[in-house]
Coordinates of C-alpha atoms in Angstrom, one line a residue:
Chain J
M1 CA 76.7 120.5 142.1
E2 CA 79.9 120.5 140.1
T3 CA 79.4 116.9 138.9
N4 CA 75.9 117.7 137.8
N5 CA 77.2 120.5 135.7
V6 CA 79.8 118.3 134.0
N7 CA 77.0 115.8 133.2
G8 CA 74.9 118.6 131.8
Q9 CA 77.8 119.7 129.5
D10 CA 78.2 116.2 128.3
Q11 CA 74.6 115.9 127.4
V12 CA 74.8 119.1 125.4
Q13 CA 77.7 117.8 123.5
D14 CA 75.9 114.6 122.8
T15 CA 72.9 116.2 121.3
T16 CA 74.9 118.6 119.1
K17 CA 77.3 116.0 117.7
S18 CA 75.9 112.7 116.6
P19 CA 78.1 109.7 117.5
S20 CA 80.5 108.5 114.8
G21 CA 79.9 105.2 112.9
A22 CA 82.8 103.5 114.7
S23 CA 81.5 104.4 118.1
I24 CA 78.0 103.2 117.2
F25 CA 79.5 99.9 116.0
W26 CA 81.6 99.6 119.1
R27 CA 78.6 100.1 121.3
E28 CA 76.6 97.6 119.3
I29 CA 79.3 95.0 119.4
T30 CA 79.9 95.2 123.1
R31 CA 76.2 94.7 123.7
D32 CA 76.3 91.5 121.8
K33 CA 78.7 89.0 123.4
M34 CA 78.6 86.6 120.4
A35 CA 79.6 89.3 118.0
L36 CA 82.4 90.5 120.3
I37 CA 83.8 87.0 120.7
S38 CA 83.5 86.6 116.9
L39 CA 85.4 89.8 116.3
I40 CA 88.2 88.8 118.7
F41 CA 88.4 85.4 117.2
L42 CA 88.7 86.8 113.7
V43 CA 91.3 89.3 114.7
L44 CA 93.3 86.7 116.5
I45 CA 93.1 84.0 113.8
T46 CA 93.9 86.5 111.0
A47 CA 96.9 87.8 112.9
F48 CA 98.0 84.2 113.7
V49 CA 97.8 82.7 110.2
Y50 CA 99.3 85.7 108.5
G51 CA 101.9 86.2 111.2
I52 CA 103.0 82.6 111.5
S53 CA 103.1 81.9 107.7
L54 CA 105.9 84.4 107.5
F55 CA 108.0 82.0 109.5
L56 CA 106.7 78.8 108.1
N57 CA 108.6 77.0 105.4
K58 CA 105.9 76.6 102.8
E59 CA 107.9 74.2 100.6
E60 CA 108.5 72.0 103.7
I61 CA 104.8 71.7 104.3
V62 CA 103.7 70.9 100.7
R63 CA 106.6 68.6 100.0
V64 CA 105.5 65.0 99.5
D65 CA 107.1 62.6 102.1
L66 CA 106.3 59.0 101.3
F67 CA 107.7 57.7 104.5
S68 CA 105.0 59.4 106.7
I69 CA 101.8 58.8 104.8
H70 CA 98.5 59.0 106.7
Q71 CA 100.1 59.3 110.2
A72 CA 97.8 59.9 113.1
P73 CA 98.3 63.0 115.2
S74 CA 101.6 62.8 117.1
E75 CA 104.1 65.2 118.6
E76 CA 105.9 65.6 115.3
F77 CA 102.7 66.1 113.3
W78 CA 100.1 67.8 115.6
L79 CA 97.3 66.9 113.3
G80 CA 98.8 64.0 111.5
T81 CA 99.6 63.8 107.8
D82 CA 97.7 63.4 104.6
Y83 CA 98.1 60.9 101.7
G84 CA 101.3 62.6 100.6
G85 CA 102.8 62.6 104.0
R86 CA 102.3 66.4 104.3
D87 CA 101.7 67.9 107.7
V88 CA 98.0 68.7 108.1
F89 CA 98.5 71.4 110.8
G90 CA 100.8 73.4 108.6
Q91 CA 98.4 73.0 105.6
L92 CA 95.6 74.2 107.9
I93 CA 97.5 77.4 108.7
I94 CA 98.4 78.1 105.0
G95 CA 94.9 77.0 104.0
T96 CA 93.2 79.4 106.3
R97 CA 95.4 82.2 105.1
N98 CA 94.7 81.4 101.5
S99 CA 91.0 81.0 102.0
L100 CA 90.9 84.3 103.9
S101 CA 93.0 86.1 101.2
I102 CA 90.9 84.9 98.3
G103 CA 87.7 85.6 100.2
I104 CA 88.8 89.2 100.9
L105 CA 90.1 89.7 97.3
V106 CA 86.9 88.4 95.7
T107 CA 84.7 90.4 98.1
L108 CA 86.7 93.6 97.3
M109 CA 86.6 93.1 93.5
T110 CA 82.9 92.2 93.4
G111 CA 82.3 95.2 95.7
I112 CA 84.0 97.6 93.4
I113 CA 82.2 96.3 90.3
G114 CA 78.9 96.1 92.1
I115 CA 79.1 99.6 93.6
V116 CA 79.9 101.2 90.2
Y117 CA 77.3 99.2 88.4
G118 CA 74.6 99.9 91.0
L119 CA 75.4 103.6 91.2
V120 CA 75.3 104.1 87.5
S121 CA 72.2 102.1 87.0
G122 CA 70.3 103.6 90.0
Y123 CA 71.4 107.1 89.4
F124 CA 70.6 107.4 85.7
G125 CA 67.4 105.4 85.9
G126 CA 65.1 105.1 82.9
Q127 CA 66.3 103.2 79.9
V128 CA 69.9 102.9 81.1
D129 CA 68.6 101.3 84.3
N130 CA 66.3 99.0 82.4
M131 CA 69.0 97.8 80.1
M132 CA 71.5 97.3 82.9
M133 CA 69.0 95.4 85.0
R134 CA 68.2 93.0 82.2
I135 CA 71.9 92.2 81.9
L136 CA 72.1 91.8 85.7
D137 CA 69.1 89.5 85.7
F138 CA 70.8 87.3 83.1
F139 CA 73.9 86.9 85.2
L140 CA 71.8 86.2 88.2
I141 CA 70.0 83.3 86.5
L142 CA 73.1 81.5 85.4
P143 CA 73.9 78.3 87.3
F144 CA 76.9 79.9 89.1
L145 CA 78.7 76.8 90.2
M146 CA 78.7 75.0 86.8
V147 CA 79.7 78.1 84.8
V148 CA 82.5 78.8 87.2
I149 CA 83.8 75.2 87.1
A150 CA 83.5 75.1 83.3
F151 CA 85.6 78.4 83.0
V152 CA 88.1 77.2 85.5
A153 CA 88.6 74.0 83.5
I154 CA 89.1 75.8 80.2
V155 CA 91.2 78.8 81.2
P156 CA 94.6 78.2 79.6
T157 CA 96.8 79.8 82.3
Y158 CA 95.2 78.9 85.5
S159 CA 96.4 80.8 88.6
V160 CA 94.9 82.2 91.8
W161 CA 94.3 85.5 90.0
T162 CA 92.4 84.0 87.1
F163 CA 90.4 81.9 89.7
S164 CA 89.4 85.0 91.6
L165 CA 88.6 86.9 88.4
I166 CA 86.3 84.1 87.2
M167 CA 84.6 84.0 90.6
T168 CA 84.2 87.8 90.5
A169 CA 82.7 87.8 87.0
F170 CA 79.7 85.8 88.3
L171 CA 79.3 87.2 91.8
W172 CA 79.0 91.0 91.5
M173 CA 75.2 91.0 91.0
G174 CA 73.9 90.8 94.5
I175 CA 75.7 93.9 95.8
A176 CA 75.0 95.8 92.5
R177 CA 71.2 95.2 92.9
L178 CA 71.3 96.4 96.6
I179 CA 73.2 99.5 95.8
R180 CA 71.0 100.3 92.9
S181 CA 67.8 100.1 94.9
K182 CA 69.3 102.3 97.6
V183 CA 70.6 104.8 95.1
L184 CA 67.1 105.0 93.5
Q185 CA 65.8 106.3 96.8
E186 CA 68.8 108.4 97.6
K187 CA 68.9 110.4 94.4
E188 CA 65.4 111.8 95.0
L189 CA 66.5 113.3 98.4
D190 CA 66.9 117.0 98.8
Y191 CA 70.7 117.0 99.0
A192 CA 71.1 115.2 95.7
Q193 CA 68.5 117.3 93.9
A194 CA 70.0 120.5 95.3
S195 CA 73.4 119.6 94.2
K196 CA 72.1 118.9 90.8
T197 CA 70.3 122.3 90.6
L198 CA 73.6 123.9 91.6
G199 CA 75.2 122.4 88.5
S200 CA 77.3 119.6 90.0
S201 CA 78.4 117.0 87.5
N202 CA 76.7 113.6 87.5
F203 CA 80.1 112.1 88.4
K204 CA 80.4 114.3 91.4
I205 CA 77.0 113.6 92.7
M206 CA 77.3 109.9 92.2
F207 CA 80.7 109.3 93.7
L208 CA 81.2 112.1 96.1
Q209 CA 77.7 112.7 97.4
V210 CA 75.5 109.7 97.0
L211 CA 78.2 107.1 97.6
P212 CA 79.2 108.3 101.1
N213 CA 75.5 108.0 102.0
V214 CA 75.3 104.4 101.1
T215 CA 78.6 103.3 102.8
S216 CA 76.8 101.6 105.7
L217 CA 75.0 99.4 103.3
I218 CA 78.2 98.6 101.4
V219 CA 80.1 97.7 104.6
V220 CA 77.3 95.5 105.8
T221 CA 76.8 93.7 102.5
M222 CA 80.5 93.2 101.9
T223 CA 81.0 91.7 105.3
L224 CA 78.2 89.2 104.8
N225 CA 79.5 88.5 101.3
L226 CA 82.9 87.7 102.7
A227 CA 81.4 84.9 104.7
A228 CA 79.6 83.6 101.6
N229 CA 82.7 83.9 99.5
I230 CA 84.9 81.9 102.0
G231 CA 82.2 79.2 101.8
L232 CA 82.1 79.3 97.9
E233 CA 85.9 79.2 97.6
S234 CA 86.2 76.2 99.9
G235 CA 83.3 74.5 98.1
L236 CA 85.1 74.9 94.7
S237 CA 88.4 73.8 96.1
F238 CA 86.6 70.9 97.7
L239 CA 85.3 69.8 94.2
G240 CA 88.8 70.3 92.9
F241 CA 88.3 73.5 91.0
G242 CA 89.7 76.1 93.3
F243 CA 93.3 76.3 94.4
P244 CA 95.8 73.9 93.0
E245 CA 97.0 71.3 95.5
S246 CA 100.4 73.0 95.8
T247 CA 98.6 76.0 97.4
P248 CA 96.2 74.3 99.8
S249 CA 93.1 76.0 101.0
L250 CA 90.7 74.8 103.6
G251 CA 88.6 73.2 100.9
T252 CA 91.6 71.2 99.6
L253 CA 91.9 69.5 103.0
L254 CA 88.2 68.7 103.0
S255 CA 88.4 67.3 99.5
Y256 CA 90.6 64.5 100.9
A257 CA 87.4 63.3 102.6
T258 CA 85.9 62.3 99.3
N259 CA 88.1 59.2 99.8
P260 CA 85.8 57.0 102.0
Q261 CA 88.8 55.7 103.9
T262 CA 89.8 59.1 104.9
L263 CA 86.3 60.1 105.7
E264 CA 85.8 57.1 108.0
Y265 CA 89.1 56.5 109.7
R266 CA 91.3 59.6 109.3
W267 CA 89.3 62.4 110.9
W268 CA 92.3 64.5 111.6
I269 CA 92.7 65.4 108.0
W270 CA 89.2 66.9 107.3
V271 CA 87.5 67.6 110.6
P272 CA 89.7 70.5 111.7
A273 CA 89.3 72.2 108.3
A274 CA 85.5 71.7 108.4
V275 CA 85.3 73.2 111.9
L276 CA 87.5 76.1 110.9
I277 CA 85.4 76.9 107.9
L278 CA 82.3 76.8 110.0
L279 CA 83.8 79.0 112.7
L280 CA 85.1 81.5 110.2
M281 CA 81.8 81.8 108.4
L282 CA 79.8 82.1 111.6
A283 CA 82.2 84.6 113.1
V284 CA 82.2 86.8 109.9
R285 CA 78.4 86.6 109.8
N286 CA 78.1 87.5 113.5
V287 CA 80.2 90.6 113.0
G288 CA 78.2 91.4 109.8
E289 CA 74.9 91.2 111.7
A290 CA 76.3 93.5 114.4
L291 CA 77.3 95.9 111.7
K292 CA 73.8 95.6 110.2
R293 CA 72.2 96.6 113.4
A294 CA 74.6 99.5 113.9
A295 CA 73.7 100.7 110.4
D296 CA 70.0 100.7 111.1
A297 CA 68.9 102.7 114.1
R298 CA 65.7 100.8 114.5
Q299 CA 67.5 97.5 115.0
R300 CA 70.1 98.8 117.5
R301 CA 70.3 97.2 120.9
G302 CA 72.2 99.9 122.7
Chain Q
M1 CA 47.5 89.6 83.4
W2 CA 48.2 88.1 80.0
K3 CA 50.1 91.2 79.0
F4 CA 52.5 90.6 81.9
I5 CA 53.0 86.9 81.0
V6 CA 53.6 87.8 77.3
R7 CA 56.1 90.6 78.3
R8 CA 57.9 88.2 80.6
L9 CA 58.1 85.6 77.9
V10 CA 59.6 88.1 75.6
I11 CA 62.4 88.7 78.0
T12 CA 63.0 85.0 78.3
F13 CA 64.0 84.5 74.6
P14 CA 67.0 87.0 74.7
Q15 CA 68.1 85.3 77.9
I16 CA 68.2 81.9 76.2
I17 CA 70.0 83.3 73.2
L18 CA 72.6 85.0 75.5
L19 CA 73.0 81.8 77.4
S20 CA 73.5 79.8 74.2
L21 CA 76.1 82.4 73.0
L22 CA 77.9 82.1 76.4
V23 CA 77.9 78.3 76.2
F24 CA 79.1 78.5 72.5
L25 CA 81.9 80.8 73.5
M26 CA 82.9 78.2 76.2
A27 CA 82.8 75.4 73.7
E28 CA 85.0 77.5 71.3
M29 CA 87.5 78.2 74.1
M30 CA 87.9 74.5 74.9
P31 CA 90.8 72.8 73.4
G32 CA 90.1 70.2 70.7
D33 CA 87.0 69.7 68.5
A34 CA 84.7 67.0 67.4
L35 CA 87.4 65.3 65.4
S36 CA 90.4 65.3 67.8
G37 CA 88.8 62.7 70.0
L38 CA 87.6 60.4 67.2
L39 CA 90.5 60.1 64.9
D40 CA 93.3 57.7 64.7
P41 CA 96.7 59.4 65.0
N42 CA 98.0 57.5 62.0
I43 CA 95.8 59.3 59.5
D44 CA 97.4 61.8 57.2
P45 CA 97.0 65.4 58.5
A46 CA 95.9 66.5 55.0
A47 CA 92.9 64.1 55.2
I48 CA 92.0 65.5 58.6
E49 CA 92.1 69.0 57.2
E50 CA 89.8 67.9 54.4
Q51 CA 87.4 66.4 56.9
R52 CA 87.5 69.5 59.0
I53 CA 86.5 71.6 56.0
K54 CA 83.8 69.1 55.1
L55 CA 82.4 69.2 58.7
G56 CA 82.5 73.0 58.7
L57 CA 85.0 73.2 61.5
N58 CA 87.0 76.0 59.8
D59 CA 84.0 78.2 59.1
P60 CA 83.7 81.6 60.7
W61 CA 82.1 81.6 64.1
H62 CA 78.7 82.8 63.2
I63 CA 78.1 80.0 60.7
K64 CA 79.4 77.5 63.3
Y65 CA 77.1 79.0 65.8
A66 CA 74.1 78.7 63.5
D67 CA 75.0 75.1 62.7
W68 CA 75.3 74.4 66.4
V69 CA 71.9 75.9 67.2
A70 CA 70.3 74.1 64.4
G71 CA 71.7 70.8 65.9
L72 CA 70.4 71.8 69.3
V73 CA 66.9 72.4 68.1
Q74 CA 66.8 68.9 66.6
G75 CA 68.1 67.5 69.9
D76 CA 71.6 66.9 68.7
L77 CA 74.0 67.8 71.5
G78 CA 77.1 66.1 69.9
Q79 CA 79.1 63.1 70.8
S80 CA 80.7 62.3 74.1
F81 CA 84.2 61.2 73.2
K82 CA 84.7 59.5 76.6
F83 CA 81.6 57.4 76.6
K84 CA 81.5 57.0 72.8
M85 CA 77.8 57.7 72.6
P86 CA 75.5 60.7 71.8
V87 CA 75.4 63.2 74.6
T88 CA 71.6 63.2 74.5
E89 CA 71.5 59.5 75.4
L90 CA 74.1 59.9 78.1
I91 CA 72.2 62.7 79.7
E92 CA 68.9 61.0 79.5
Q93 CA 70.0 58.3 82.0
R94 CA 71.4 60.8 84.5
L95 CA 68.6 63.3 84.1
V96 CA 66.1 60.8 85.5
N97 CA 68.2 60.3 88.6
S98 CA 68.7 64.0 89.1
F99 CA 65.0 64.6 88.6
W100 CA 64.0 62.3 91.4
L101 CA 66.7 63.8 93.6
G102 CA 65.2 67.2 92.9
V103 CA 61.6 66.1 93.6
A104 CA 62.6 64.4 96.9
T105 CA 64.6 67.5 98.0
L106 CA 61.7 69.9 97.2
I107 CA 59.2 67.7 99.1
F108 CA 61.6 67.6 102.1
T109 CA 62.2 71.4 101.8
Y110 CA 58.6 72.2 102.1
L111 CA 57.9 69.5 104.7
I112 CA 60.5 71.1 106.9
A113 CA 59.9 74.7 106.1
I114 CA 56.2 75.0 106.5
P115 CA 55.8 73.6 110.1
L116 CA 58.9 75.3 111.3
G117 CA 58.1 78.6 109.7
I118 CA 54.5 78.6 111.1
T119 CA 55.6 77.6 114.6
S120 CA 58.3 80.2 114.8
G121 CA 56.1 82.9 113.2
R122 CA 53.1 82.1 115.4
Y123 CA 54.9 81.8 118.7
N124 CA 57.6 84.3 118.0
D125 CA 60.1 85.0 120.8
T126 CA 59.3 81.8 122.7
W127 CA 61.9 79.1 123.2
A128 CA 60.6 77.2 120.2
D129 CA 61.1 80.2 118.0
Q130 CA 64.6 80.7 119.4
M131 CA 65.5 77.1 118.6
I132 CA 64.2 77.5 115.1
T133 CA 65.9 80.8 114.4
G134 CA 69.1 79.3 115.9
Y135 CA 68.8 76.5 113.4
T136 CA 68.3 78.9 110.5
Y137 CA 71.2 81.0 111.7
I138 CA 73.6 78.0 111.7
G139 CA 72.1 76.6 108.5
F140 CA 72.9 79.9 106.7
A141 CA 76.5 79.8 107.8
T142 CA 77.0 76.1 107.1
P143 CA 78.3 75.3 103.6
L144 CA 76.3 72.5 102.1
F145 CA 79.3 70.2 101.3
I146 CA 80.5 70.2 104.9
F147 CA 77.1 69.3 106.2
A148 CA 76.7 66.6 103.6
L149 CA 80.1 65.1 104.5
V150 CA 79.2 65.0 108.2
V151 CA 75.8 63.5 107.4
L152 CA 77.5 60.8 105.2
W153 CA 80.1 60.2 107.9
I154 CA 77.5 59.8 110.7
F155 CA 74.6 58.0 109.0
G156 CA 76.4 56.3 106.2
F157 CA 79.7 55.1 107.8
Q158 CA 79.3 55.2 111.6
L159 CA 75.7 54.1 112.0
Q160 CA 75.5 52.4 108.6
W161 CA 71.8 53.1 108.3
F162 CA 72.0 54.2 104.7
P163 CA 74.0 53.2 101.6
T164 CA 77.0 55.5 101.0
S165 CA 76.9 55.6 97.2
G166 CA 75.0 54.8 94.0
S167 CA 71.3 55.3 93.2
V168 CA 70.1 51.7 93.5
E169 CA 71.4 48.4 94.8
P170 CA 73.2 46.6 92.0
G171 CA 71.3 43.5 90.6
M172 CA 67.8 44.8 91.3
V173 CA 65.2 44.3 88.7
P174 CA 63.5 47.5 87.6
G175 CA 59.8 47.7 88.3
T176 CA 59.8 45.5 91.4
F177 CA 58.9 46.8 94.8
E178 CA 62.4 46.1 96.2
Y179 CA 63.8 48.2 93.3
V180 CA 61.7 51.2 94.2
L181 CA 62.5 50.7 97.9
S182 CA 66.2 50.6 97.2
K183 CA 65.9 53.7 95.1
I184 CA 64.2 55.6 97.9
Q185 CA 66.8 54.4 100.4
H186 CA 69.6 55.8 98.2
L187 CA 67.7 59.0 97.8
L188 CA 67.0 59.8 101.4
L189 CA 70.4 60.9 102.6
P190 CA 71.3 63.2 99.7
S191 CA 67.9 64.8 99.5
L192 CA 67.6 65.3 103.2
S193 CA 71.0 66.9 103.6
L194 CA 70.3 69.2 100.7
A195 CA 66.8 70.1 102.0
L196 CA 68.0 70.7 105.5
I197 CA 70.4 73.4 104.3
T198 CA 68.4 75.0 101.5
T199 CA 65.2 75.2 103.6
V200 CA 66.4 77.8 106.0
N201 CA 65.7 80.6 103.5
T202 CA 62.1 79.5 103.3
V203 CA 61.7 79.1 107.1
Q204 CA 63.0 82.6 107.7
Y205 CA 60.9 84.1 105.0
L206 CA 57.8 82.4 106.2
R207 CA 58.5 83.4 109.8
S208 CA 58.9 87.1 109.0
E209 CA 55.9 87.0 106.6
I210 CA 53.6 85.6 109.4
I211 CA 54.9 88.1 111.9
D212 CA 54.2 90.9 109.4
T213 CA 50.7 89.6 108.6
K214 CA 49.8 89.1 112.3
Q215 CA 49.7 92.9 112.8
K216 CA 47.6 93.8 109.8
D217 CA 44.2 95.3 110.2
F218 CA 42.3 92.5 108.6
I219 CA 43.6 90.1 111.2
I220 CA 42.5 92.4 114.0
T221 CA 39.1 92.5 112.3
A222 CA 38.9 88.7 112.0
R223 CA 39.7 88.5 115.7
A224 CA 37.1 91.2 116.5
K225 CA 34.5 89.2 114.6
G226 CA 35.1 86.4 117.1
A227 CA 37.0 84.0 114.8
S228 CA 38.8 81.4 116.8
E229 CA 42.6 81.6 117.1
S230 CA 43.0 78.5 114.9
R231 CA 40.7 79.9 112.3
V232 CA 42.6 83.2 112.3
Y233 CA 45.9 81.3 111.7
N234 CA 44.8 78.6 109.3
R235 CA 42.4 80.7 107.2
H236 CA 43.5 84.3 107.3
I237 CA 47.2 84.4 108.1
L238 CA 48.4 81.2 106.4
R239 CA 46.7 81.9 103.2
N240 CA 48.4 85.2 102.9
S241 CA 51.8 84.1 104.0
L242 CA 52.0 80.9 102.0
L243 CA 51.4 82.5 98.6
P244 CA 54.8 84.2 98.3
I245 CA 56.4 80.9 99.4
A246 CA 54.6 79.1 96.5
A247 CA 55.9 81.8 94.2
F248 CA 59.5 81.0 95.1
F249 CA 59.0 77.5 93.8
G250 CA 60.8 78.3 90.6
F251 CA 63.7 79.9 92.3
E252 CA 64.1 76.8 94.4
I253 CA 64.8 74.9 91.2
T254 CA 67.6 77.3 90.3
G255 CA 69.0 77.0 93.8
L256 CA 68.9 73.2 93.7
I257 CA 71.1 73.0 90.6
G258 CA 74.2 74.1 92.4
G259 CA 73.4 72.0 95.4
T260 CA 73.0 68.8 93.4
V261 CA 76.6 69.1 92.2
F262 CA 77.9 68.8 95.7
V263 CA 75.4 66.3 97.0
E264 CA 75.8 64.0 94.0
Q265 CA 79.6 64.1 94.3
I266 CA 79.6 63.4 98.0
F267 CA 77.0 60.7 98.0
G268 CA 78.2 59.2 94.8
Y269 CA 74.8 59.6 93.3
P270 CA 74.9 59.2 89.5
G271 CA 73.0 62.3 88.4
M272 CA 73.7 65.3 86.1
G273 CA 75.9 67.0 88.7
Q274 CA 78.2 64.0 88.9
L275 CA 78.2 63.6 85.2
F276 CA 79.2 67.2 84.9
L277 CA 82.2 66.9 87.3
E278 CA 83.3 63.6 85.6
S279 CA 83.2 65.2 82.2
V280 CA 85.1 68.3 83.3
V281 CA 87.8 66.1 84.8
G282 CA 87.8 63.8 81.8
R283 CA 87.9 66.8 79.4
D284 CA 84.7 65.5 77.7
Y285 CA 83.8 69.0 76.6
S286 CA 80.7 68.3 74.6
V287 CA 79.1 66.9 77.7
V288 CA 80.2 69.8 79.8
T289 CA 78.7 72.4 77.5
S290 CA 75.5 70.5 77.1
V291 CA 75.0 70.2 80.9
V292 CA 75.7 73.9 81.4
L293 CA 73.3 74.7 78.7
L294 CA 70.5 72.4 80.0
F295 CA 70.9 73.6 83.6
G296 CA 71.0 77.2 82.3
I297 CA 67.7 76.7 80.5
A298 CA 66.2 75.1 83.6
S299 CA 67.2 78.1 85.7
I300 CA 65.7 80.5 83.2
L301 CA 62.5 78.6 83.1
G302 CA 62.5 78.3 86.9
A303 CA 62.7 82.1 87.2
L304 CA 60.0 82.4 84.5
I305 CA 57.6 80.1 86.5
S306 CA 58.3 82.0 89.7
D307 CA 57.6 85.4 88.1
I308 CA 54.4 84.2 86.6
I309 CA 53.2 82.7 89.9
L310 CA 54.2 85.8 91.7
S311 CA 52.2 88.0 89.3
L312 CA 49.2 85.8 89.8
V313 CA 49.5 86.1 93.5
D314 CA 50.6 89.7 93.9
P315 CA 48.8 92.1 91.5
R316 CA 51.3 94.9 92.3
I317 CA 54.0 93.2 90.3
R318 CA 51.9 93.2 87.2
I319 CA 51.7 97.0 87.1
K320 CA 55.5 97.4 86.8

């Protein structure tokens, strides 16, 4: 009798208070084994590469050592060495950290630009929206890879910051368009109209009232973007227009495979980096898909 | 209908002008100019200055821009200082190779996408569908260059089924049957690896399109009339689901451009993408800007084609 009562109380509480976003996400991710494994993998690898790179001697790893060029994996060099005699395993750790960092940085910067652009365009609508969408369309049409490579090549002081700025300048459109279409729907809803009638400023409605209602979309899109950005960065580094060689990224290790000798006989240089990029992108995507399901009640599994 | 096309064309012109401004800005930011690559260092600086004034290199930017555009319209893209030949001629050779790569990739893309999309849409939630969605899921997450590297490693180096670089066997006579065969052999690996990755979008789109159409009223009506299952699929559902796919044709072109840079670099295929990378590394800036401009225009036209096809297919778009 007593237990029944307790259950009854629980149910009452459940119906009055809707579950928080985090608890929905947690329920969703525990239902999906792949997403759970991905999340654990991501947390572990992030903690590992950021943690261990505090103790690693970076100069030691990127220093050229001509006596140990192209060595096969051994006890001293777990994953062998590259053409400069540098330890591949150490480069892999630093590379993963650099790839993750720039992926996160670019995702955040494109996110901020995209959110503001989308909010303004969607909220004001009419001519403003029309104009802003034309500009966005133009950026969307540009051949991204070539424009970025060309700017990377001509920028006078090239650093990781300018690289991420160039990437950001041509990557903010996707999220901006998504936010805009959501805001177009959202601003017609009662709460936004009511707030407007009460005399709230546009700024307040946009950033304090509409924005919180599109956060789930933002979180999902940014997670999926992160996967794409890690891929783009490694692709650019692979072509030789990403990080400089002194700051290796996962793409830098892969770029050694453009040498047919390395591709054919020295798998230890490029295969681990390729596998890592694949795993990272798949894992981030898996988590993103779980977030997407959590954000949309119709797709939820639990 | 015509009104839409005209309005769409009107948008295209400012886009091309904006693109040309961006490319011009790029060219201006690049170190050196038309003279620095050509001249002998022993020539008197005063004479160079005189030449610069004569060539209009010291003019304000808007006059320079107007000169540059006037040259473009007449097909003059400048001189490549690395290859010592007009950029137009240089690009012509590479463009043909890239064109065939693009055609082969598009053919493979649709050859893969249509059967897979139909199977997975028609028999959704069966094991075949799960295999196909699994493939698209992995295809989405796999960067093209990694996939291309692995393909090259396995089929080019380990199995040695295909050549690992170039666009044709050296020493072949153009026009002969062997020449064409060798060209196709060189094309297969790059175009297939590009197609296998880019096609996943189309497969997924076709799948969801078919699943959507399956539940529409007119399909239930067709079944109620007693149309056979194959007729329902081939006539009613396919016709409705394939049209949007056809409309994405133009956007495919835009998507291909980025892909060719990677694929041409990895498979050593002498096309525009490779030329672009070579020129960036060799600081041959007149080639760099020309390639960006040409590919930009190709993308703009691709989007234009897609929008026009889309408006033919879907009347709702015309109203906007």
